[in-house]
Coordinates of C-alpha atoms and ligand atoms in Angstrom, one line a residue:
M206 CA 0.0 0.0 0.0
S207 CA 1.2 3.5 -0.9
Q208 CA 1.8 6.2 1.8
L209 CA -1.2 7.9 0.3
E210 CA -3.3 5.0 0.2
D211 CA -2.2 4.0 3.9
L212 CA -2.9 7.9 4.9
L213 CA -6.6 7.9 3.2
S214 CA -7.4 4.6 4.5
F215 CA -6.6 5.4 8.2
N216 CA -8.5 8.7 7.6
Q217 CA -11.8 6.9 6.6
K218 CA -11.5 4.8 9.7
F219 CA -10.8 7.9 12.0
V220 CA -13.8 9.7 10.8
A221 CA -16.1 6.8 10.7
E222 CA -15.1 5.9 14.2
H223 CA -15.8 9.4 15.5
A224 CA -12.4 9.8 16.7
Y225 CA -12.2 13.4 16.1
R226 CA -14.7 13.9 18.8
S227 CA -12.2 14.3 21.7
Y228 CA -10.2 17.1 19.7
E229 CA -13.3 19.6 18.9
A230 CA -12.3 22.9 19.9
P231 CA -13.0 26.7 19.4
S232 CA -11.3 28.3 16.4
R233 CA -10.0 31.0 18.5
P234 CA -7.4 30.2 20.8
T235 CA -8.8 29.7 24.4
K236 CA -5.3 30.5 26.1
K237 CA -4.8 33.5 23.9
M238 CA -1.4 32.7 22.9
T239 CA 0.7 32.4 19.7
I240 CA 3.4 30.0 19.6
V241 CA 6.4 29.9 17.0
S242 CA 8.4 27.0 17.0
C243 CA 10.6 24.8 15.0
M244 CA 9.1 22.2 12.5
D245 CA 11.5 19.5 14.1
C246 CA 9.6 16.4 14.0
R247 CA 10.2 15.6 17.6
L248 CA 8.3 18.5 18.8
I249 CA 4.9 17.4 17.0
E250 CA 3.6 16.0 20.3
L251 CA 6.2 17.0 22.9
L252 CA 6.1 20.7 22.7
P253 CA 2.2 21.3 23.3
K254 CA 2.5 18.1 25.9
A255 CA 5.5 20.2 27.6
L256 CA 3.5 23.3 27.7
N257 CA 0.0 22.0 28.7
V258 CA -1.4 23.2 25.3
K259 CA -4.4 21.1 23.8
N260 CA -6.5 21.5 20.7
G261 CA -8.0 25.0 20.6
D262 CA -5.4 26.4 23.4
A263 CA -3.1 28.3 21.1
I264 CA -2.2 29.3 17.5
M265 CA 0.9 27.5 16.6
L266 CA 3.4 28.5 13.7
K267 CA 6.2 26.2 12.9
T268 CA 9.1 27.1 10.7
A269 CA 12.8 25.8 10.3
G270 CA 14.5 26.7 13.5
G271 CA 11.3 28.7 14.8
M272 CA 12.9 31.7 13.1
V273 CA 10.8 34.9 12.4
E274 CA 13.2 36.1 9.6
S275 CA 12.0 39.6 8.9
S276 CA 9.4 42.1 9.5
C277 CA 7.6 41.3 6.3
S278 CA 7.9 37.5 6.3
N279 CA 5.0 35.2 6.3
T280 CA 5.6 34.2 9.8
M281 CA 5.3 37.8 11.0
K282 CA 2.2 38.1 9.0
S283 CA 0.7 35.0 10.6
I284 CA 1.7 36.5 14.1
L285 CA -0.1 39.5 13.3
I286 CA -3.2 37.9 12.1
S287 CA -3.4 35.6 15.4
L288 CA -3.1 39.1 17.2
Y289 CA -5.6 41.2 15.3
E290 CA -7.9 38.6 13.9
L291 CA -7.8 35.4 16.2
G292 CA -7.9 36.9 19.7
S293 CA -4.1 36.0 20.8
E294 CA -2.5 38.2 23.1
A295 CA 1.0 36.9 23.7
V296 CA 3.7 35.6 21.4
Y297 CA 6.0 32.9 22.5
I298 CA 9.2 32.2 20.2
I299 CA 10.4 28.7 21.0
G300 CA 14.0 27.7 19.7
H301 CA 15.4 24.3 20.6
T302 CA 18.7 22.8 21.3
D303 CA 19.9 20.0 18.7
C304 CA 18.3 21.9 15.8
G305 CA 19.0 21.2 12.4
M306 CA 19.2 24.8 11.6
H307 CA 22.1 25.3 14.2
G308 CA 25.3 25.4 12.3
L309 CA 23.8 25.2 8.8
T310 CA 25.5 27.4 6.5
S311 CA 23.8 28.6 2.9
D312 CA 27.2 27.2 1.2
K313 CA 26.5 23.6 2.5
M314 CA 22.8 23.5 1.5
I315 CA 23.4 25.5 -1.9
Q316 CA 25.9 22.4 -2.6
D317 CA 23.5 19.8 -1.4
I318 CA 21.0 21.4 -3.9
K319 CA 23.5 21.4 -6.8
D320 CA 24.2 17.9 -5.9
R321 CA 20.8 17.0 -6.8
G322 CA 21.3 18.5 -10.2
V323 CA 20.0 21.9 -9.8
T324 CA 21.7 24.5 -12.1
D325 CA 23.0 28.0 -11.5
E326 CA 20.2 29.1 -13.9
K327 CA 17.6 27.8 -11.5
F328 CA 19.3 29.6 -8.5
A329 CA 19.0 32.9 -10.5
E330 CA 15.5 32.4 -11.3
V331 CA 14.6 32.6 -7.3
G332 CA 15.3 36.3 -7.6
I333 CA 16.6 36.8 -4.2
D334 CA 19.9 36.5 -2.4
V335 CA 19.7 32.7 -1.9
R336 CA 23.1 32.7 0.1
E337 CA 21.5 35.0 2.8
W338 CA 18.0 33.3 2.6
L339 CA 19.1 29.9 3.2
N340 CA 21.4 30.1 6.2
G341 CA 20.7 28.6 9.6
F342 CA 22.0 30.1 12.7
Q343 CA 25.1 29.6 15.1
T344 CA 23.5 29.6 18.5
V345 CA 20.0 29.1 19.1
E346 CA 19.7 31.6 22.2
N347 CA 20.8 34.6 19.7
E348 CA 18.6 33.4 17.1
V349 CA 15.4 33.3 19.6
Q350 CA 16.7 36.7 20.6
K351 CA 16.8 38.0 16.9
S352 CA 13.4 36.7 16.3
V353 CA 11.9 38.2 19.6
S354 CA 13.4 41.6 18.8
I355 CA 12.1 41.6 15.0
V356 CA 8.5 40.8 16.6
K357 CA 8.9 43.4 19.5
S358 CA 10.0 46.3 17.2
H359 CA 7.3 45.5 14.4
P360 CA 5.4 48.8 13.9
L361 CA 2.0 47.0 13.7
L362 CA 2.6 45.0 17.0
P363 CA -0.3 46.0 19.4
Q364 CA 1.1 48.0 22.1
G365 CA 2.0 45.9 25.3
T366 CA 2.0 42.6 23.7
P367 CA 4.5 40.1 25.5
V368 CA 6.8 38.6 23.2
I369 CA 8.8 35.9 25.2
G370 CA 11.9 34.0 23.9
L371 CA 12.3 30.3 25.2
V372 CA 14.5 27.3 24.4
I373 CA 12.9 23.8 24.6
D374 CA 15.0 20.3 25.0
P375 CA 13.7 18.3 22.1
K376 CA 14.3 15.0 24.6
T377 CA 13.0 16.1 28.1
G378 CA 10.7 19.1 27.0
E379 CA 12.5 21.2 29.6
L380 CA 12.1 24.9 28.7
K381 CA 14.8 27.6 29.7
Q382 CA 13.9 31.3 29.1
V383 CA 16.2 33.5 27.0
Ligands
ZN561 ZN1 14.9 22.5 14.7

């Protein structure tokens, strides 16, 4: 059975057995919080469990490294939507130790892309400075701080919004404030 067939057959059963009932929740976050965290697959269940966040409690945004890259990035737009349109009142930026973005340089990633047969012409088609865009970070604390300051200094951030930086251990779930 292919991955898609497997997925669809599980899904039919999930719906037929009403397994969704224990996840029913309002569409506005009851804990009025927005969480930006890394897309790391170890955090799928661990992060919400370690923060006591359940379905419907928070707006969850996932990016590589949990990075908010710039004041006009899609992540920043999502944060503003969560605060103005979805009733969220606080922003938590949560990086983690042992992150795939730690120490990742754009040189390595560009080489990895080229190794898969992508040509220089294709890189030129992207239309931005790929070398800048594909960089990871050198220390997670600095990266979280950087993201916090981008959000905090955004001209459209509602006044008085708490913006909190944290680092989570992807094994134990332990949080440390940055
Ligand atoms: Zn990560």
